[in-house]
Every structure is written in structure tokens, then in C-alpha cells.
Coordinates of C-alpha atoms in Angstrom, one line a residue:
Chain Z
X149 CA 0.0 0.0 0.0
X150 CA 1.1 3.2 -1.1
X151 CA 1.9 6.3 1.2
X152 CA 0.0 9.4 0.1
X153 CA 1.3 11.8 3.5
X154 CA 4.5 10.5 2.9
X155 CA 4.5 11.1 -0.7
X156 CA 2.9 14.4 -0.1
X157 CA 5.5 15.7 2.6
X158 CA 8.1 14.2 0.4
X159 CA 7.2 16.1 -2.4
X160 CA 6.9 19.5 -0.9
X161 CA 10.1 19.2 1.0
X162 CA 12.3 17.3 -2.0
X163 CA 10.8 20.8 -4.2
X164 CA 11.6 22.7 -1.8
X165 CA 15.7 21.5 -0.5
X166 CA 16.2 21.3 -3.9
X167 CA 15.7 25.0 -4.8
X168 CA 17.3 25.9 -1.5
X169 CA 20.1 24.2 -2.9
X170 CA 20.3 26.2 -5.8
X171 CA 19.3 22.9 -8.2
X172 CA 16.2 24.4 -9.7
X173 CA 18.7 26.8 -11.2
X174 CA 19.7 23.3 -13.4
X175 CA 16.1 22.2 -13.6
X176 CA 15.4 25.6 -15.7
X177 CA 18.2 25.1 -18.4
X178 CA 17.3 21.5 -18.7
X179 CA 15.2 20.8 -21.9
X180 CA 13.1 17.4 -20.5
X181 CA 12.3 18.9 -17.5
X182 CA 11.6 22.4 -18.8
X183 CA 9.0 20.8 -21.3
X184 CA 7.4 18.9 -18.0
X185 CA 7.2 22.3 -16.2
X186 CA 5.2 24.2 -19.0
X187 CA 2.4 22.3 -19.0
X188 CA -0.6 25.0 -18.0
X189 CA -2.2 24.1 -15.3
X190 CA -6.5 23.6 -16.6
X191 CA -9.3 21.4 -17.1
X192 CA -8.6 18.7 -19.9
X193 CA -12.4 18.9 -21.5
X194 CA -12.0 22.8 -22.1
X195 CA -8.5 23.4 -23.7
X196 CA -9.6 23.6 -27.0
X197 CA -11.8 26.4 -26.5
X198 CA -11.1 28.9 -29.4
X199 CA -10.8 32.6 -28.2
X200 CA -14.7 34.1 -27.4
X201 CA -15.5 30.3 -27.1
X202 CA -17.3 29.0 -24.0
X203 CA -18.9 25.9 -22.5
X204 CA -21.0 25.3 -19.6
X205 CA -20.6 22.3 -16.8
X206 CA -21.4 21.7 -13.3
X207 CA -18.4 21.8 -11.1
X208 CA -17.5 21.7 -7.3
X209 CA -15.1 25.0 -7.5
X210 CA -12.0 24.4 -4.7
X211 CA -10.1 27.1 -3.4
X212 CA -6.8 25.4 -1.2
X213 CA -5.0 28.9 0.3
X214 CA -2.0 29.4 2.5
X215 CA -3.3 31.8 5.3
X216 CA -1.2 34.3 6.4
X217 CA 1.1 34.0 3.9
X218 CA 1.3 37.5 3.0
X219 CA 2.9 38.3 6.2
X220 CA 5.8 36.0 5.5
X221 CA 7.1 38.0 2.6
X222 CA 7.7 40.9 5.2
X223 CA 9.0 39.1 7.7
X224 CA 11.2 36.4 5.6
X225 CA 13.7 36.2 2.9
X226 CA 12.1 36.4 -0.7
X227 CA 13.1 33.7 -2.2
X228 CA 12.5 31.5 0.7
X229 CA 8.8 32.6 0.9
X230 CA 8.3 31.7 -3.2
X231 CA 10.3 28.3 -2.8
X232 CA 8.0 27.3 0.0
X233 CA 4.6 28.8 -1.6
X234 CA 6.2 27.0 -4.7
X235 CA 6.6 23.6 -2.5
X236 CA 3.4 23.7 -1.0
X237 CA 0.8 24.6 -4.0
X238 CA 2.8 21.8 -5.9
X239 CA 1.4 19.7 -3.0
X240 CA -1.5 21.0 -3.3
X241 CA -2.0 19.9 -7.5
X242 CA -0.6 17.0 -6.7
X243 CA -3.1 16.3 -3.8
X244 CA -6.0 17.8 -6.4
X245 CA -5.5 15.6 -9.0
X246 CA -5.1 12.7 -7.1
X247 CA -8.2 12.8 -5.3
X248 CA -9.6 12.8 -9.2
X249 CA -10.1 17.0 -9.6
X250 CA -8.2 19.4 -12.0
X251 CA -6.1 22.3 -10.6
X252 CA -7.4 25.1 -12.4
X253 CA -5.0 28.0 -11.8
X254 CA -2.7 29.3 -8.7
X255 CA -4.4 32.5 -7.2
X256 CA -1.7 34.3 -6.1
X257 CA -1.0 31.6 -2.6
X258 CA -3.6 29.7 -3.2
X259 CA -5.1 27.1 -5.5
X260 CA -7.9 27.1 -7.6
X261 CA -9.3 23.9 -8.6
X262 CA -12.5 22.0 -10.2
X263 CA -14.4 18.4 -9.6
X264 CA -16.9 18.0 -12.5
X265 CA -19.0 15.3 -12.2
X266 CA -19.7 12.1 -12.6
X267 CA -21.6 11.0 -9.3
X268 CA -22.0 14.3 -7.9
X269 CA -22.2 13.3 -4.3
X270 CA -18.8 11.1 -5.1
X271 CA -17.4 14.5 -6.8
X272 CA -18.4 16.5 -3.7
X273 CA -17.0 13.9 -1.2
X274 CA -13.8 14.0 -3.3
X275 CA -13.4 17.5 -3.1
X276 CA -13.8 17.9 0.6
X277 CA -11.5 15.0 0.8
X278 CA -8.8 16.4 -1.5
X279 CA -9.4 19.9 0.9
X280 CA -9.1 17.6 4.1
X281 CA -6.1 15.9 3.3
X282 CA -4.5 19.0 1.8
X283 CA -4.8 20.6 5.6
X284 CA -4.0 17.6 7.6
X285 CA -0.8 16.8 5.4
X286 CA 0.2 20.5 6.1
X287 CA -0.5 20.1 9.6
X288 CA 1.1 16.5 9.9
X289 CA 4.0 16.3 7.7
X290 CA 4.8 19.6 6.7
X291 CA 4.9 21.8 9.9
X292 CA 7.3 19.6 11.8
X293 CA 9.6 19.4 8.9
X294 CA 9.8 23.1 8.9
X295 CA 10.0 23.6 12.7
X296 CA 13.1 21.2 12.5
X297 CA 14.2 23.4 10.0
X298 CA 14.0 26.2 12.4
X299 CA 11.2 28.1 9.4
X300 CA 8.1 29.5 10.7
X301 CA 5.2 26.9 10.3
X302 CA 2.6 27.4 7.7
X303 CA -1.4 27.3 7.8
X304 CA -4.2 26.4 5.5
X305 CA -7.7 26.9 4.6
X306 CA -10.2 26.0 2.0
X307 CA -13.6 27.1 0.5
X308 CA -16.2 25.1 -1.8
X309 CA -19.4 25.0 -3.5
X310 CA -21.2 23.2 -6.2
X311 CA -22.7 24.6 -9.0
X312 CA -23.1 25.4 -12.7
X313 CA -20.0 27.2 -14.1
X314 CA -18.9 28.5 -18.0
X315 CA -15.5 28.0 -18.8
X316 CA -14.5 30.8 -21.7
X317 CA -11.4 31.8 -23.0
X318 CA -10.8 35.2 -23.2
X319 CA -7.8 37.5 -24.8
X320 CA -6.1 38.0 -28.1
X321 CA -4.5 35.3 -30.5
X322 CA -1.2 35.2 -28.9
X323 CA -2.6 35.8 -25.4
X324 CA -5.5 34.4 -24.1
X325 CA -6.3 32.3 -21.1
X326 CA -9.5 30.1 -20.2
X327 CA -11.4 31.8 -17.0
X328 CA -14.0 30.2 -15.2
X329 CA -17.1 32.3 -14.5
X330 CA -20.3 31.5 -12.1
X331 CA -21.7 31.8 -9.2
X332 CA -20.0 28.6 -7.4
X333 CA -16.5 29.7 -8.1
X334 CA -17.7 33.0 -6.5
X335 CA -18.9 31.7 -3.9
X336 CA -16.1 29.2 -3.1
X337 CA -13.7 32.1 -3.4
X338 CA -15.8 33.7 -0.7
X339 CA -15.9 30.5 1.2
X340 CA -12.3 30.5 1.7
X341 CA -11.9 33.7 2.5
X342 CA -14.5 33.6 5.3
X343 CA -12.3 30.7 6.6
X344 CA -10.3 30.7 9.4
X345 CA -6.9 28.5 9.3
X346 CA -7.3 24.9 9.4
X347 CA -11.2 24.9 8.5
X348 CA -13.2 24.1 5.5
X349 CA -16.3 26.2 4.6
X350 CA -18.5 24.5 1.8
X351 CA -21.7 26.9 0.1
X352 CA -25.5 25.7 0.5
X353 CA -25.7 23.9 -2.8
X354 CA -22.4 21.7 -2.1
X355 CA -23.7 20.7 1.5
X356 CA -27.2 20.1 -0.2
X357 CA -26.3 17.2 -2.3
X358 CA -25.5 15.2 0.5
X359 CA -28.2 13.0 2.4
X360 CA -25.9 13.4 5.4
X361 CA -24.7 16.1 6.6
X362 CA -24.0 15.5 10.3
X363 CA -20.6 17.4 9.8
X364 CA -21.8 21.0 8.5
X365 CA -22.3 23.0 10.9
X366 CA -23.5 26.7 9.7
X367 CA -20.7 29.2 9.6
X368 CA -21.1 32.2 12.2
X369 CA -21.2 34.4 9.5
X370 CA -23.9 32.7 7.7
X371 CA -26.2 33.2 5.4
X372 CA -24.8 35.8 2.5
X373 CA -27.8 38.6 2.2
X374 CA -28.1 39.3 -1.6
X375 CA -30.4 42.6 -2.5
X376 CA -31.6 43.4 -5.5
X377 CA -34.8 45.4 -7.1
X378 CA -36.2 45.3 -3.1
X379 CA -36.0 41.5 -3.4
X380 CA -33.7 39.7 -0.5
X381 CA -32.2 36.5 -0.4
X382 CA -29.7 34.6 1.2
X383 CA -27.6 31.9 0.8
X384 CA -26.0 29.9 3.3
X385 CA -22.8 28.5 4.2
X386 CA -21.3 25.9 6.6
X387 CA -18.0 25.1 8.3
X388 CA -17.6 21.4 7.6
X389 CA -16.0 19.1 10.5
X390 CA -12.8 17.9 8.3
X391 CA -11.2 15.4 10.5
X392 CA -14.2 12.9 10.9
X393 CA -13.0 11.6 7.1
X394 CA -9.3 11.6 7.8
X395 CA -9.4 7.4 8.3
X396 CA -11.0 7.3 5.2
X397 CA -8.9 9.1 2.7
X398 CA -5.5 7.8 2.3
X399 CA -7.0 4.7 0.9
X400 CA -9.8 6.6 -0.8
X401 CA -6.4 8.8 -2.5
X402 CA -4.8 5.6 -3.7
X403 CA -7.8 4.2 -4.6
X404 CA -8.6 7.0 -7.3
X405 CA -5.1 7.5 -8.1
X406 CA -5.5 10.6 -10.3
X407 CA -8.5 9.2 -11.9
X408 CA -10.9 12.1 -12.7
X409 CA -14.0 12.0 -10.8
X410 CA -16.1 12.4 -14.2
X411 CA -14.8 8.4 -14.5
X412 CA -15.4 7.5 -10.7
X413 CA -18.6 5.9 -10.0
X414 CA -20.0 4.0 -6.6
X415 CA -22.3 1.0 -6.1
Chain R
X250 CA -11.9 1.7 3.4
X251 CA -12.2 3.2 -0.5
X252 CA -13.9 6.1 -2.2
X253 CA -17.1 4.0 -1.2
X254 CA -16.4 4.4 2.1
X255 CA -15.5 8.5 1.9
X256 CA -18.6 8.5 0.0
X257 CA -20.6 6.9 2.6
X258 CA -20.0 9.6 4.8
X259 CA -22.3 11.9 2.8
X260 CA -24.0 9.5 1.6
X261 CA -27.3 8.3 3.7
X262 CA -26.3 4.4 3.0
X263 CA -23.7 4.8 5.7
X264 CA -23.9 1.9 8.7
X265 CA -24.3 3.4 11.8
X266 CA -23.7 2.0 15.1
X267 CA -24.5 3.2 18.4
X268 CA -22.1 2.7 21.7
X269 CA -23.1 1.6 24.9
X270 CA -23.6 4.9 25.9
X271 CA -25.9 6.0 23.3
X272 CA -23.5 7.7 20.6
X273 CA -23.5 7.2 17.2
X274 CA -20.4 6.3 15.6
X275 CA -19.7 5.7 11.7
X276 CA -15.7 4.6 11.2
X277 CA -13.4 1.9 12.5
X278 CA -15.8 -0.8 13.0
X279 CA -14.8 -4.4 13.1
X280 CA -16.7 -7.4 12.7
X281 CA -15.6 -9.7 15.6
X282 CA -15.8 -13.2 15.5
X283 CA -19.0 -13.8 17.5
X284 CA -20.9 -11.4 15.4
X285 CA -20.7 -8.7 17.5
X286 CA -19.3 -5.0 16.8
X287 CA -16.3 -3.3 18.2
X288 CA -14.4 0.4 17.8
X289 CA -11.4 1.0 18.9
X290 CA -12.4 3.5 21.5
X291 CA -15.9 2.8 22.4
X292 CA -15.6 -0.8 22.7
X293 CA -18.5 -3.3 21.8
X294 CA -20.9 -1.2 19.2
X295 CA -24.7 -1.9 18.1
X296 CA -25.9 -1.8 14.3
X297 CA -28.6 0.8 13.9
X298 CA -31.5 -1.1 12.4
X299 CA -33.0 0.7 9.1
X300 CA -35.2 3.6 10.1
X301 CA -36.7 6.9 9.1
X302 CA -37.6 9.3 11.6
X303 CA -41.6 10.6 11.2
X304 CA -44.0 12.9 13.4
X305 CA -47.8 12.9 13.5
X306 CA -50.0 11.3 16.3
X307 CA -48.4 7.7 18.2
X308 CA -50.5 4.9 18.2
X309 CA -53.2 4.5 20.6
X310 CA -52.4 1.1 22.5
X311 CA -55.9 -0.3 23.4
X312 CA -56.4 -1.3 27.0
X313 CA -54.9 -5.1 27.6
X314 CA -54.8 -7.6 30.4
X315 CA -52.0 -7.5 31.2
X316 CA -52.0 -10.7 33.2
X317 CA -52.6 -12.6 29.7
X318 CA -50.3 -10.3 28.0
X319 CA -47.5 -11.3 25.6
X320 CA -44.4 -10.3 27.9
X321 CA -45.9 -12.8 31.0
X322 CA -44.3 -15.5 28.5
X323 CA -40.8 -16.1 30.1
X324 CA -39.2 -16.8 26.4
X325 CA -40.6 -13.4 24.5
X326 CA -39.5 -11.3 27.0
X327 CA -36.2 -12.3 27.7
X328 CA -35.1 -11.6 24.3
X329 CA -35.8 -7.8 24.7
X330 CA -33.8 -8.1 28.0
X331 CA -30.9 -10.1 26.7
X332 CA -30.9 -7.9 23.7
X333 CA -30.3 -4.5 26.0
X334 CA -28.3 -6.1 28.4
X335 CA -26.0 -6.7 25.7
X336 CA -26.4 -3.2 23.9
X337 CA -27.0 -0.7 26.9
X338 CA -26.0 -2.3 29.5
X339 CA -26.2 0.7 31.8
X340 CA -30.1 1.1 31.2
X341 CA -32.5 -0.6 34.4
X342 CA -35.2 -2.9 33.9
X343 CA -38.2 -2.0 35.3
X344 CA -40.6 -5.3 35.0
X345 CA -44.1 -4.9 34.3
X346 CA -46.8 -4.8 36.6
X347 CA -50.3 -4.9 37.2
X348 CA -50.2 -1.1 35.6
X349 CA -47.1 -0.9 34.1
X350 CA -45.3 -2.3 30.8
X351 CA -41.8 -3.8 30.6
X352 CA -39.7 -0.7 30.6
X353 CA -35.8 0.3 30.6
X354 CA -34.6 3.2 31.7
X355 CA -31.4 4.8 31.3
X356 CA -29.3 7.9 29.7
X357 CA -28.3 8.2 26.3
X358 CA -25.0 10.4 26.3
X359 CA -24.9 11.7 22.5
X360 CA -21.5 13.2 23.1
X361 CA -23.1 16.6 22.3
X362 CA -25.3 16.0 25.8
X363 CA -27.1 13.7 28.3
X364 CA -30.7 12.3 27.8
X365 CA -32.7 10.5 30.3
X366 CA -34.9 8.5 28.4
X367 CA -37.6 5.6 28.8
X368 CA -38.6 2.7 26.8
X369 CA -41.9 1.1 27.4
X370 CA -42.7 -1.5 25.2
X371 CA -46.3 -2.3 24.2
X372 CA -49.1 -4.7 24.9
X373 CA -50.1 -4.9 20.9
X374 CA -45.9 -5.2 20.1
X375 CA -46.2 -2.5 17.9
X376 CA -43.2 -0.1 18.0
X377 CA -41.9 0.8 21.6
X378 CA -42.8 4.3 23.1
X379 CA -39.6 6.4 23.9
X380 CA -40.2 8.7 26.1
X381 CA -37.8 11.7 27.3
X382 CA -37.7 11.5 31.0
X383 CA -36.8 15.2 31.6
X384 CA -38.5 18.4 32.2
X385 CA -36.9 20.0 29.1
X386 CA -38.7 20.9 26.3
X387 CA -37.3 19.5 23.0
X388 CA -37.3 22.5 20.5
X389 CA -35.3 25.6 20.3
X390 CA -35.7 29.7 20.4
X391 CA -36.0 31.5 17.1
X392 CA -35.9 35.3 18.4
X393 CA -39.2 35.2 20.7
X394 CA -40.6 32.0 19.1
X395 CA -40.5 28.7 20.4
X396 CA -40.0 26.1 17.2
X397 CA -40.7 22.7 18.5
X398 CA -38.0 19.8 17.4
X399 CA -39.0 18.0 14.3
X400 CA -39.8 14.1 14.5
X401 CA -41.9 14.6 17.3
X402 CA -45.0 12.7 18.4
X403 CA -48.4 15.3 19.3
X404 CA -47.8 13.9 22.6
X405 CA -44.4 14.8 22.8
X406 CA -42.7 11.5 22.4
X407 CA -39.6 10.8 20.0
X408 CA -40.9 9.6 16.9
X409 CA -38.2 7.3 16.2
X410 CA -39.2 5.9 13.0
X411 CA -42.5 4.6 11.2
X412 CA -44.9 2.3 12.9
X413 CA -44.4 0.1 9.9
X414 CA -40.6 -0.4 9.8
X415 CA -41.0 -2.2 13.3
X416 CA -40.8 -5.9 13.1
X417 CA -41.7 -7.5 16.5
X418 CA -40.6 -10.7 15.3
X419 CA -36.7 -9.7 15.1
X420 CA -36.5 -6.2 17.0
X421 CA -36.3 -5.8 20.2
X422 CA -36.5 -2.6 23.0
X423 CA -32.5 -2.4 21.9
X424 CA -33.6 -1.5 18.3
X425 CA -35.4 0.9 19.5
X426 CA -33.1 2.8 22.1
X427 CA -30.3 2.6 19.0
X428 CA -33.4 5.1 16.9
X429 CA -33.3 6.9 20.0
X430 CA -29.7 7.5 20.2
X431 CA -29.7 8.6 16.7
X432 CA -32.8 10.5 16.9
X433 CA -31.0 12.4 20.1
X434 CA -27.9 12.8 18.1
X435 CA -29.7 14.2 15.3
X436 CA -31.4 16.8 17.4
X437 CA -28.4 18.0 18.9
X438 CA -27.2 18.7 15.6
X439 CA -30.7 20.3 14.8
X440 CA -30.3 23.0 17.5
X441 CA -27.0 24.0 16.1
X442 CA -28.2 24.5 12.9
X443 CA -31.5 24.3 12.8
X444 CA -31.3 21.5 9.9
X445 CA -32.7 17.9 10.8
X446 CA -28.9 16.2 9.3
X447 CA -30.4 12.5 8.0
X448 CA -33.8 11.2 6.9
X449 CA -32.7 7.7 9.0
X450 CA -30.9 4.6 8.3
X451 CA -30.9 3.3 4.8
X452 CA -28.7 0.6 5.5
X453 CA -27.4 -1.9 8.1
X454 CA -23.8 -3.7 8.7
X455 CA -24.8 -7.0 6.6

């Protein structure tokens, strides 16, 4: 049986000795592993969108971000705070696609990432799995590696929700990019902002595909008010008790093994 | 444990057992040789039977003798006390009497809070009454309102599941104290977010 913490932690800290170390320096000039590093990050069903071009799915929207992060690049050296952020949100795309979803795009410190479905209760399980064992592998592997290396620890947070997104690409000829566009990515975003370190916040329609949901709790701040033309209404949004699935995941991980969850289906 | 089994924790065909304290516990459960249930940390476990909580008005039980009733057969009874001795082994037996129904009494400890409940079975051996056995009202404030706790019987008592889905033949009083212990941990969750979490049980260890 396969290791996914281990593999995780040995990931992020192998990425991130080696460009201490001044290797990635190598890495850059080398032509085989230059042509491995330019692959964009995206969903696989909606790179050959032509420029204007768009197409509509259902998708649990994922945002994985390192709290607090901005603080570091006062505090610490430069370089160590993008090798680290570089570690960790490699971790992170690696833990995303192997719980079955596609890393979108890196936000900045975070990561922003898509389940379609499939199963959609299998797609959202998935997804809060891939958040859950995103945060405990930071908590578990990666913080006591980087106290032993006398670095400040690091924290993380995510935000989800279910719904009906259009991916479009947008730009010019020789510049253009696909952007995802609805109200679940928005909401996700929001989600994980409204998070505090180490929790999970999931929007009304994500929790709401589930038959149980014994481990949503609604968020303090819940529901969103939305206003408009003198009409009100609101939209809720849950912290979701992460650890309860821990047991479960590292077999559920090696069990989808980068499978996308569109392919995964339960009986 | 797979995807199936990260599924099945959002899914409502998840097994659920119940402790001997009355909590309701999903993971680590293993099948021990003598058919019985153990986790790691609670110890010997109870499958929840299938279920789904309701509400309305509990069946009337019409007026028995209860000198000719089923329970003063030694062999039908015992079941129901062999069955809880083994599941809740902290609840008393009260025996019936010339007014009174075979009854356990105990506390179910939800992990979220203590319940002192009752459960009377019945002269027709239709599903048990479960009665809370506690001054406090089951419901929550909403600003000045009072909203009473869903799955509730008119008269108050925990409607635990449908009249139909009780089988006298193979359940016993433990069956029912296992809906109990569910219904209770479901309510706990209710008052925190004012959502009832799970319809029931959909399905059993096999």
C-alpha cells in the first residue's frame, strides 16, 4: 500500500531543498524537464476552446490557500517565501489531481481547482476529501519538517461549493487564457476567505447534495444577504467538521489514483 | 476503506452503530468473531437497524390484560432483556406490573449532551414508546418563538421511525433505544443549525 502523506511531505520538502540548494537553477536550463514544467495548469475537457469560445458544466469550484502568507514576505527572505509557496501549492495539484479534480489555476498563494462530475455526491465527497487531506498533510507532515528546520510553520484553509460554471477563453490570439465564470467559483472564493486557518467552509448547494450532513455546521457568519430590485435573499454557508473523514482518505487517494472524478462511480 | 467508504460519509447508506452509551459512531468498526461490533475507543458497538424518523399522532395502545399479555411468556421477554443487556448495558429494567409495561430506563450520552430516556414497550408489540424523561422541552428559540423539534410525536414523544418499519418478530427494546440514540444525536445537531442532518438509516452492517 502506497503512502500518500509521505509522498505528499516528500514532495513538498524534496521541491523545496532542492531549490534551496540552488538545483532548480539546473532544472530551468534543462530541456526534458523544462518541457514537464510548461504544461498549464486547466481542465482537460476545455483546452480547446477557441478565443470568445465558451462551454457550460457543473463543477465543485475548490479554493486550497495558504493563510497568512502574505505576512511571511515581510517578515522572511524572498526567495525563501516563493520556494516554500512553490513547494506547497505543488502539493497541493498534486493532492487535487489525485483525489480525481483538476487544478485550475494558482491564485496568487492559493489554488484554484475543479471536480466535475460524474456521481455528484462522489465528486463532492472527493473535493472535501482532497481539501481535508490537503490541511491535515500540512499540519502533519509539513509543519514539523519546517520547525526542525527552524522556518516559521505554515497554515491552510479552503472554500467550496457546487454549482453550474462557464469555462470561456478570453484574450487575443497570442494571449489568451480560459477563465471560469459563475456563481460557485464565487462563492467558493468567498468561502475560503470567510475561513479561518485549518477549516473548511462549503456553500448551500455543495452541503445540499448530500443525504448526510451530520458534519456542516452553519458558519457564524452565515447566510450571504443578496439585494436586488427590493428582493432579498440569502444563501448559506457551513464550516464542515474535516477530521471525521481523515481514516478514510488515504486509501480513498490511492484508490482514485488521479482518476478524474467524471470516470469514478460508486455502487 | 475506498472512495465507497468516503462516500458513505455523505452519503445516507452509511452503517451506523450506536455505543453503549448511546452515541453514534460511523468509522473503524470491526466485525468480531461472534458477530458482535467493536471500535477502537468505544468498545462493543450496536448496528442501527433501518429507520426513518416521522411525526404525526403515536398509536393508541388499546387497554390489555396485562395478566394474559404477551411479555408474562418467560421466552418473548427475555429476548428484549438479553438484547439491551448486551447493547445498553447501563439502562435498568423495570418489570411490568399490574399497571405498568416492561420498561428500561437509562441515559443516552450523545457526546453533544445527556438524555434521560424511557422505553416502554407495548401490549399490541407494535413499535416501543420512547419517552424523554426530563422536564426540558425538545425544541429551540427562534428570536421570541418557540420552534418545536421536528420528529416529534403530538404527545411529545420521540418519533423514532415509522410504525411500519418495526418488526416485532426480530426487533427488540435495543432496536429501538439505537433510533433513540440517533434521533437524540440528530437533534443535537438540529439545535445547532437548525437543519434535521439525516432522513434515517438506509442501511445496516450485513
Amino acid at each position: 500500500m502506497t503512502d500518500p502523506y509521505g509522498e505528499f511531505r516528500a514532495a513538498v520538502v524534496e521541491d523545496f531543498t532542492r531549490r534551496r540548494s540552488g538545483e532548480s537553477l539546473f532544472a530551468k536550463h534543462s530541456d526534458a524537464v523544462g518541457l514537464l514544467e510548461t504544461r498549464a495548469l486547466g481542465h482537460p475537457a476545455f483546452d480547446d476552446l477557441a478565443i470568445g469560445e465558451r462551454r457550460a458544466t457543473e463543477m465543485v469550484a475548490v479554493f486550497l490557500d495558504l493563510t497568512n502568507f502574505t505576512g511571511r514576505t515581510f517578515w522572511d527572505d524572498d526567495d525563501e517565501v516563493v520556494d516554500l509557496a512553490h513547494a506547497v501549492l505543488s502539493g497541493f495539484v498534486d493532492v487535487v489531481t489525485r483525489f480525481g479534480g483538476h487544478p485550475l489555476g494558482l491564485r496568487g498563494d492559493g489554488l484554484f481547482a475543479g471536480f466535475t462530475p460524474g456521481d455528484a455526491v462522489a465528486t463532492g465527497a472527493m473535493a472535501l476529501g482532497a481539501c481535508a487531506f490537503a490541511l491535515d498533510a500540512v499540519q502533519k507532515e509539513i509543519n514539523p519538517w519546517l520547525k526542525d528546520q527552524a522556518i516559521a510553520p505554515i497554515q491552510a484553509r479552503a472554500g467550496l461549493d457546487f454549482g453550474r460554471v462557464t469555462f470561456v477563453r478570453s484574450g487575443t490570439p497570442g494571449h489568451s487564457e480560459i477563465n471560469v465564470l459563475g456563481f460557485a467559483a464565487n462563492f467558493a472564493a468567498k468561502c475560503e476567505k470567510v475561513a479561518n486557518s485549518w477549516e473548511i467552509v462549503a456553500g448551500e448547494t455543495l452541503v445540499s447534495l448530500f443525504a448526510q450532513q451530520d458534519g456542516f455546521t452553519q458558519h457564524k457568519y452565515s447566510p450571504k444577504e443578496y439585494d436586488r430590485d427590493y428582493e432579498r435573499k440569502y444563501y448559506r454557508f457551513y464550516d464542515y467538521r474535516w477530521r471525521d473523514i481523515l481514516p478514510v482518505l488515504p486509501t480513498a487517494a490511492e484508490q482514485a489514483n488521479g482518476t478524474p472524478v467524471e470516470f469514478i462511480s460508486i455502487h | 476503506m475506498t472512495i465507497a467508504a468516503l462516500v458513505g460519509h455523505f452519503a445516507a447508506t452509511k452503517p451506523r452503530y450506536v455505543t453503549v452509551n448511546g452515541q453514534i459512531v460511523f468509522d473503524e468498526i470491526t466485525a468480531g468473531n461472534t458477530g458482535g461490533y467493536m471500535h477502537p475507543i468505544h468498545g462493543p458497538v450496536t448496528p442501527v437497524q433501518k429507520h426513518t424518523f416521522h411525526g404525526g399522532v403515536e398509536e393508541a395502545v388499546e387497554a390489555a390484560d396485562h395478566e394474559a399479555c404477551w411479555w408474562t411468556q418467560p421466552e418473548l421477554i427475555q429476548r428484549h432483556i438479553d438484547a439491551m443487556a448486551q447493547a445498553f448495558p447501563g439502562f435498568t429494567y423495570l418489570s411490568p406490573e399490574q399497571d405498568s409495561v416492561p420498561t428500561w430506563i437509562g441515559q443516552i450520552d450523545t457526546g453533544r449532551g445527556k438524555f434521560p430516556i424511557g422505553i416502554a414497550l407495548r401490549s399490541d408489540q407494535g413499535l416501543p414508546r420512547i419517552v424523554l424523561l426530563s422536564k426540558i422541552k425538545l425544541g429551540a428559540s427562534a428570536g421570541r418563538r418557540w420552534v418545536r423539534s421536528p420528529h416529534l410525536y403530538d404527545n411529545g414523544n420521540l418519533c423514532v421511525a415509522d410504525a411500519a418499519e418495526w418488526d416485532s418478530e426480530i426487533h427488540t427494546a435495543a432496536t429501538a433505544t439505537a433510533w433513540a440514540a440517533h434521533w437524540l444525536a440528530a437533534y443535537t445537531e438540529w439545535r445547532i443549525t437548525r437543519k434535521w442532518p439525516v432522513t434515517g438509516v438506509e442501511a445496516v452492517a450485513a
